[in-house]
Every structure is written in C-alpha cells, then in structure tokens.
mmCIF file of C-alpha atoms in Angstrom:
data_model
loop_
_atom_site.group_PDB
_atom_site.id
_atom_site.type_symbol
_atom_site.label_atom_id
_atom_site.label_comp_id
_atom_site.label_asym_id
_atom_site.label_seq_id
_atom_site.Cartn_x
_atom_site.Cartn_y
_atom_site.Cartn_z
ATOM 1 C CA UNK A 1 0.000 0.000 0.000
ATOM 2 C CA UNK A 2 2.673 2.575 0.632
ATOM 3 C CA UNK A 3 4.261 1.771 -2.357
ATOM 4 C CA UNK A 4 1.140 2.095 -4.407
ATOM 5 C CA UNK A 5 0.261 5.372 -2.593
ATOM 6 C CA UNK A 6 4.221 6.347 -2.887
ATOM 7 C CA UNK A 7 3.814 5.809 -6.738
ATOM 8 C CA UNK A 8 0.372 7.520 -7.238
ATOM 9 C CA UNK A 9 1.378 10.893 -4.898
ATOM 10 C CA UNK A 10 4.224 11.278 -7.388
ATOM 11 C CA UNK A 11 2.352 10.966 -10.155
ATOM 12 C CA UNK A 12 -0.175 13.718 -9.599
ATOM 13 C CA UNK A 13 2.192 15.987 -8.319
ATOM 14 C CA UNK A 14 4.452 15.547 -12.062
ATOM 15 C CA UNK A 15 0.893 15.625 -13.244
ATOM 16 C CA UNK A 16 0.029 19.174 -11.830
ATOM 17 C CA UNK A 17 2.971 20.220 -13.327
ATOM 18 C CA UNK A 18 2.768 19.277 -16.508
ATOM 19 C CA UNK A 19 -0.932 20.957 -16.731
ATOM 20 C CA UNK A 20 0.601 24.014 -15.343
ATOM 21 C CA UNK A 21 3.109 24.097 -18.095
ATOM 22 C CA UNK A 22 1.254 23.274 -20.880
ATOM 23 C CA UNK A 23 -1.522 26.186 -20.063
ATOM 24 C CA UNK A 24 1.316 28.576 -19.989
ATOM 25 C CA UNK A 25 2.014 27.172 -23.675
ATOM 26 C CA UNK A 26 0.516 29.145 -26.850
ATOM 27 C CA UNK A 27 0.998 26.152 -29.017
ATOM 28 C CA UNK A 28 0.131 22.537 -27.688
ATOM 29 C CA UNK A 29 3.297 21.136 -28.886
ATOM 30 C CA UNK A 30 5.635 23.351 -27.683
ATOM 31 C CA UNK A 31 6.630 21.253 -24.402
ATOM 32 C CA UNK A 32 7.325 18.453 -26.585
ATOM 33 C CA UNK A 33 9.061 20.613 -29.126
ATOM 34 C CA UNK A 34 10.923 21.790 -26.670
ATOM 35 C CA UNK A 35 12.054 18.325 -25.383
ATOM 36 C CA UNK A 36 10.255 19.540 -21.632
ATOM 37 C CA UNK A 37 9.653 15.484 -19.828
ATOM 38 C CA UNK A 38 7.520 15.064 -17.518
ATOM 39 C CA UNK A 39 8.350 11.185 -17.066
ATOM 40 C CA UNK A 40 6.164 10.419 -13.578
ATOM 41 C CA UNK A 41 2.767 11.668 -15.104
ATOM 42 C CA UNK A 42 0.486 9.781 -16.605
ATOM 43 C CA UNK A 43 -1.083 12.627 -18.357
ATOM 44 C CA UNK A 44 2.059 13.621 -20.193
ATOM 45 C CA UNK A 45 1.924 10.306 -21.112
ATOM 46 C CA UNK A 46 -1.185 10.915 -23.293
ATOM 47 C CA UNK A 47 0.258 14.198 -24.271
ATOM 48 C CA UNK A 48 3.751 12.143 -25.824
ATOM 49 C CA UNK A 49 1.588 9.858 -27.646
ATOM 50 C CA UNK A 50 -0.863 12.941 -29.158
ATOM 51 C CA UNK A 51 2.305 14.302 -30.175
ATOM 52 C CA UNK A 52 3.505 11.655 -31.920
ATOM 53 C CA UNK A 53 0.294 11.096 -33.571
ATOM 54 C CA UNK A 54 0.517 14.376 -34.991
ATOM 55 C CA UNK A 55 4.088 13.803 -35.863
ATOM 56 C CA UNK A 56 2.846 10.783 -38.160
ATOM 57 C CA UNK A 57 -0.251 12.686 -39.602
ATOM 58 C CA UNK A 58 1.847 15.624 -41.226
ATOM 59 C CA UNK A 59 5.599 14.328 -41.333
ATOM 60 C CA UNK A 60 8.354 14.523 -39.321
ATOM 61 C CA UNK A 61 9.982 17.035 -41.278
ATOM 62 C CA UNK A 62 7.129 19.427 -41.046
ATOM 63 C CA UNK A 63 6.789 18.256 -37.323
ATOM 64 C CA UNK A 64 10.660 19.935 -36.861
ATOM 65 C CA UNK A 65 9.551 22.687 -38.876
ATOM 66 C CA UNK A 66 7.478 23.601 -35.781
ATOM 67 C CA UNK A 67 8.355 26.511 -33.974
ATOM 68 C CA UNK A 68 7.024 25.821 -30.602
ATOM 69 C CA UNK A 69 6.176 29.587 -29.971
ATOM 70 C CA UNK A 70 3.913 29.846 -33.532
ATOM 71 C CA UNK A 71 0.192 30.484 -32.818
ATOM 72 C CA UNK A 72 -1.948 31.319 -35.329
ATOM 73 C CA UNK A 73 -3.102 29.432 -38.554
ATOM 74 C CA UNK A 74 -0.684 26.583 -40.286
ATOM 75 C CA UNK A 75 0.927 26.129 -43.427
ATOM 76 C CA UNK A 76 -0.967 24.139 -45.665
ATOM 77 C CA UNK A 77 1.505 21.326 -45.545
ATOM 78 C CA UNK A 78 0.581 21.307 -41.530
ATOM 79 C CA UNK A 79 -3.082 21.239 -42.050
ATOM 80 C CA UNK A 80 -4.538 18.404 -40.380
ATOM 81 C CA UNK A 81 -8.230 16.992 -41.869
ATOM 82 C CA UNK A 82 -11.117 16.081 -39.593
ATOM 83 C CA UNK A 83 -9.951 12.287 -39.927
ATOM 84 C CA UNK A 84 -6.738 12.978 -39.165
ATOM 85 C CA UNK A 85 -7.656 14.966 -36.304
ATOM 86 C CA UNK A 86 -9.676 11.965 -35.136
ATOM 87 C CA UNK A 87 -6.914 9.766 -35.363
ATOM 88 C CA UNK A 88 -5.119 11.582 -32.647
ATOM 89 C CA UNK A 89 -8.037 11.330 -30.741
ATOM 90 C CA UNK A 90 -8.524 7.778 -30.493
ATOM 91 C CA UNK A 91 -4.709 7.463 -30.184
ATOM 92 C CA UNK A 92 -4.692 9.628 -26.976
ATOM 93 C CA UNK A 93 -8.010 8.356 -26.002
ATOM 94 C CA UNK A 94 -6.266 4.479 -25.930
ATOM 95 C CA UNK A 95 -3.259 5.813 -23.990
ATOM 96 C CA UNK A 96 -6.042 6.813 -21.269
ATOM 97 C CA UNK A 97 -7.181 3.755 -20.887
ATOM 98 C CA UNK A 98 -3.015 2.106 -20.738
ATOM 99 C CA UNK A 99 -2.188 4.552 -18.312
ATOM 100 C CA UNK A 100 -5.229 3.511 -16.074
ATOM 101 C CA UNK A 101 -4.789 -0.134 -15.967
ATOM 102 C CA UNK A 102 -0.544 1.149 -15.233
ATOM 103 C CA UNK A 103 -2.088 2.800 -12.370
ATOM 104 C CA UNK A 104 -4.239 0.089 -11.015
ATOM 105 C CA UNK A 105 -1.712 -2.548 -11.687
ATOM 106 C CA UNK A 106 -1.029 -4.056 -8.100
ATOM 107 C CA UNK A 107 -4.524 -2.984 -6.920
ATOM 108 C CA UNK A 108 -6.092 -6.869 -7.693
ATOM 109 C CA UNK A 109 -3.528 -8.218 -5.154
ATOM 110 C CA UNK A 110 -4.455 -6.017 -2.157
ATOM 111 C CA UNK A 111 -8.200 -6.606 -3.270
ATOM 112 C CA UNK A 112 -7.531 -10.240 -2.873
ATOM 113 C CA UNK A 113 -6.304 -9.311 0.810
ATOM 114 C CA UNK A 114 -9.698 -7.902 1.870
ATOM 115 C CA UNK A 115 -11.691 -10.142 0.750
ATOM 116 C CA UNK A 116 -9.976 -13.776 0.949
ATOM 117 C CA UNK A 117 -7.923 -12.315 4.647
ATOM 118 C CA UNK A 118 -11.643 -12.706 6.929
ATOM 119 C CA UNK A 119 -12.373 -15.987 5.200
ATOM 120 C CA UNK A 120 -8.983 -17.703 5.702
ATOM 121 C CA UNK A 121 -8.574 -16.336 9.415
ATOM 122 C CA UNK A 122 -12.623 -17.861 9.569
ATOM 123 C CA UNK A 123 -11.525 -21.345 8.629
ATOM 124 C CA UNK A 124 -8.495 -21.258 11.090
ATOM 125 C CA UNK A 125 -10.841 -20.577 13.951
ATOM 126 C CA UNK A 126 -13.630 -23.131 12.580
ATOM 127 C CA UNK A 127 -10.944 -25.788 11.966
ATOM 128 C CA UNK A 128 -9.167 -25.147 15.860
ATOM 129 C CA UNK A 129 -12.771 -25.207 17.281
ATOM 130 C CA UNK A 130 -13.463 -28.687 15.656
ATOM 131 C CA UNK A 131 -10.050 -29.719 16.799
ATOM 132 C CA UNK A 132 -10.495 -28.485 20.219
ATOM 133 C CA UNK A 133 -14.128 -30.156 20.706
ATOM 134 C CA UNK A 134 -12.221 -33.825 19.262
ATOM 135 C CA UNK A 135 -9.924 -33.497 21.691
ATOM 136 C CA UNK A 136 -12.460 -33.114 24.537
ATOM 137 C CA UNK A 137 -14.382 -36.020 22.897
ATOM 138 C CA UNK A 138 -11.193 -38.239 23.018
ATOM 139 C CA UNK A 139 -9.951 -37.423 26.681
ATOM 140 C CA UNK A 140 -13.634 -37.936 27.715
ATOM 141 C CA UNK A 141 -13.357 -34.140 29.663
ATOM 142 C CA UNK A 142 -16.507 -31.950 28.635
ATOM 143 C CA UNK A 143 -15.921 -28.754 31.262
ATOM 144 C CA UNK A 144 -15.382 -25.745 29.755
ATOM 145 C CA UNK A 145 -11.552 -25.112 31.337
ATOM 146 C CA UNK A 146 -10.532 -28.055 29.327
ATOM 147 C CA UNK A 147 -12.119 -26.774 25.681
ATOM 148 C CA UNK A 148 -11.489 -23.022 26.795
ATOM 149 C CA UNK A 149 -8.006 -22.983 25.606
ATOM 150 C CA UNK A 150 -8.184 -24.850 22.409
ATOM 151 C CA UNK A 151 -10.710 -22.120 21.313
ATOM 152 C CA UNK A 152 -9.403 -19.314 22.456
ATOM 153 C CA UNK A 153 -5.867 -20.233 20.320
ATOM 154 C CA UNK A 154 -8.643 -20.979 17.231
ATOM 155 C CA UNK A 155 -10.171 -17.511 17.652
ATOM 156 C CA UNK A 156 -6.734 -16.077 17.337
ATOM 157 C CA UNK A 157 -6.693 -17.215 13.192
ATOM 158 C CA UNK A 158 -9.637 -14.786 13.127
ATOM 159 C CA UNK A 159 -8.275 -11.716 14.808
ATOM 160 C CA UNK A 160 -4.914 -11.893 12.687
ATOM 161 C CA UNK A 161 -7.294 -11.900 9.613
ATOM 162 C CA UNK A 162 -9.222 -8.900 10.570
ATOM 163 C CA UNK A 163 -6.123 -7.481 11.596
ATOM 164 C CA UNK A 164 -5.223 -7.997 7.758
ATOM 165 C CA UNK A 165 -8.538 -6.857 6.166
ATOM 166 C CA UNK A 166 -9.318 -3.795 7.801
ATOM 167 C CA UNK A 167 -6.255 -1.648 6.751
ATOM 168 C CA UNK A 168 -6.225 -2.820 3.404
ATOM 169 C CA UNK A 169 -9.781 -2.217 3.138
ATOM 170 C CA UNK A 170 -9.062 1.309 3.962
ATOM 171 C CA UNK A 171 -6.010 1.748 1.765
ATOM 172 C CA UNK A 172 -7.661 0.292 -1.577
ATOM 173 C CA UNK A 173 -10.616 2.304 -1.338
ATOM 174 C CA UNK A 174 -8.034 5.644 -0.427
ATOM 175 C CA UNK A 175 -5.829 4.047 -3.375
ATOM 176 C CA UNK A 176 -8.894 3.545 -6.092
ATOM 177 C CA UNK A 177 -9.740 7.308 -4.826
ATOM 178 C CA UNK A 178 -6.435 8.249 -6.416
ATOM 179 C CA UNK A 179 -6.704 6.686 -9.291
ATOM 180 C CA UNK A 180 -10.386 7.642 -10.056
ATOM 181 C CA UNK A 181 -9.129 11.121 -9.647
ATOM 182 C CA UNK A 182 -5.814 10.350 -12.031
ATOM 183 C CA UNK A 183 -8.027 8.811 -14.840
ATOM 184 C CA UNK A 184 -10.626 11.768 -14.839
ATOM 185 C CA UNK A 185 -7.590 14.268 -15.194
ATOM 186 C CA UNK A 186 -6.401 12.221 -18.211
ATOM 187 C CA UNK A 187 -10.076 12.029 -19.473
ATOM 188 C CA UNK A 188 -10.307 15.966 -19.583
ATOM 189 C CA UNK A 189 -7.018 16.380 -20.765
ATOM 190 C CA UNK A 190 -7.213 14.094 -23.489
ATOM 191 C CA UNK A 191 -10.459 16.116 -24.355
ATOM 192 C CA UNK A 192 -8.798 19.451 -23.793
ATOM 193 C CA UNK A 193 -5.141 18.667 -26.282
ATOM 194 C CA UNK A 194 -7.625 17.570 -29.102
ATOM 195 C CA UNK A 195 -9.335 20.859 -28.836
ATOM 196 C CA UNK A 196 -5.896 22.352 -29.000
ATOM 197 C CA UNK A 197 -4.896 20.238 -31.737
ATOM 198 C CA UNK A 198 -7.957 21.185 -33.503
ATOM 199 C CA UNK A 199 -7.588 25.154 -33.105
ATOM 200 C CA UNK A 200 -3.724 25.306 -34.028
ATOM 201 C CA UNK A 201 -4.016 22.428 -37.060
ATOM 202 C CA UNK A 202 -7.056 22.868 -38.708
ATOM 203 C CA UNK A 203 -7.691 25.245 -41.243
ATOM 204 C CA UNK A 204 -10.310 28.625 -40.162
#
C-alpha cells in the first residue's frame, strides 16, 4: 500500500505540473518541441503519444519545422483533416485507458487481501474449534476449562485476519480514490489537447 500510494502521490504531483506548463504554452506542442519530460505523469503520457500522432499525420519534417512559440493558422503542408484529427483522438483516447490499468496494476492483489484475509482467518478458527471439541471427545473431559483454551488459540486465526482486512480495506478504497481522480484528469485532458490540436491544425 505505501508503495502504491508512494507511486500515485508522485504521479499527480508531475501531473500538476505538466498541466501548469502546458496552459502557460501558446501552441500545444511546444513542451514536446521543446524536449520539456515530464516522465512520472500519466497525463504527459497521453500528451507524448498525441504528439507523436501528430508527428505521423503531417511528417516529421514538417513536425521539426514547428516553432514551438507559432500560434496562429498553419501552413498548408501542416493542415490536419477532420480524420486525421480523429486519429489523434482515439490514439490519446487508448493511452487513457493504458495509463489507467498502469495505475491500477497491483490494486487486484491487495483486493484479494480484503476479501480472501476474513475468510482464511474464519476457517483457522472453525478448523481449531473442531479440533479443540475432538480433543475433549477423546480425553472424555466436557468442562469448559478443558475446551477453553483450544478455542481461544482458534479464535486467534480470526483476529490476525481482521487485523489484515481492515487496513487494506481502507487503503484500496483511499488508493482507487487516487486513481479515479488520475483517470478523470487524463479524461479531460485528453479532451482538452484535441481541442488544441484542432484550433492550431485545422484550417479557419
């Protein structure tokens, strides 16, 4: 869990970051023009891979033909059509959804934790308790000091599975908080570099 969280608190910090500096742009490519990383955000993820989209739509010459401070309308040669434009869309769009299995990766493990943690520490105390009443049917003794400590030790498997499902109940339902947040960030920003894309690219 502190690994996961460790992992996801960097990422949204590069993340706020990278929005920050790619409002202050004029152009939508100019970070990656300008060879500006943002390697621990996800959303600059979906950025790189809009980028290179664009990069494949009108050429890599015309893509280094960019300058990264030019706002206004393109050359013809750097005139992207509707389909084109769409194309970058869906390619951003499918880095979303990468990113966001990335971020839950790890997340079915502490899942199994909750759930399977109560049920194994249940079968330790049902299996002690069954041991504890054979014994007392074998020695023949049926008073409660002589079952009382077989059970309490079988009662034990229960705690230490609680003990196990209660925190990481807590920190998957923080961690999936995170990473709800994370993917809505890269849904609106995939949503926001298209419109970008659109108004530097497209022809008025």
């Amino acid at each position: 869990m502190y690994s996961k969280w460790r992992d996801l608190r960097r990422a949204k910090r590069a993340s706020e970051g990278f929005l920050a500096a790619f409002r202050r742009e004029t152009h939508p490519l100019a970070l990656f023009l300008g060879n500006r990383r943002f390697p621990d955000s996800p959303l600059y993820a979906v950025y790189e891979a809009g980028c290179v989209a664009i990069g494949t739509e009108i050429g890599e010459p015309e893509l280094r033909g960019l300058s990264s401070g030019v706002v206004g309308t393109a050359r013809r040669s750097q005139i992207l059509t509707p389909l084109q434009i769409e194309v970058v869309r869906r390619v951003t769009e499918r880095t979303v959804a990468d990113q966001a299995l990335m971020l839950e990766s790890g997340m079915g493990w502490l899942m199994i934790a909750v759930s399977a943690s109560p049920m194994l520490g249940l079968l330790g105390t049902v299996w002690g308790v069954l041991d504890a009443f054979g014994a007392m049917a074998h020695h023949g003794v049926a008073n409660l000091s002589a079952v009382a400590p077989g059970i309490s030790g079988a009662l034990l498997t229960t705690v230490v599975g609680l003990l196990v499902a209660l925190p990481s109940s807590v920190g998957y339902n923080v961690l999936a908080g995170h990473i709800r947040t994370l993917a809505v960030q890269m849904d609106n920003f995939s949503q926001e570099f298209v419109a970008e894309v659109q108004r530097a690219f497209s022809r008025d």
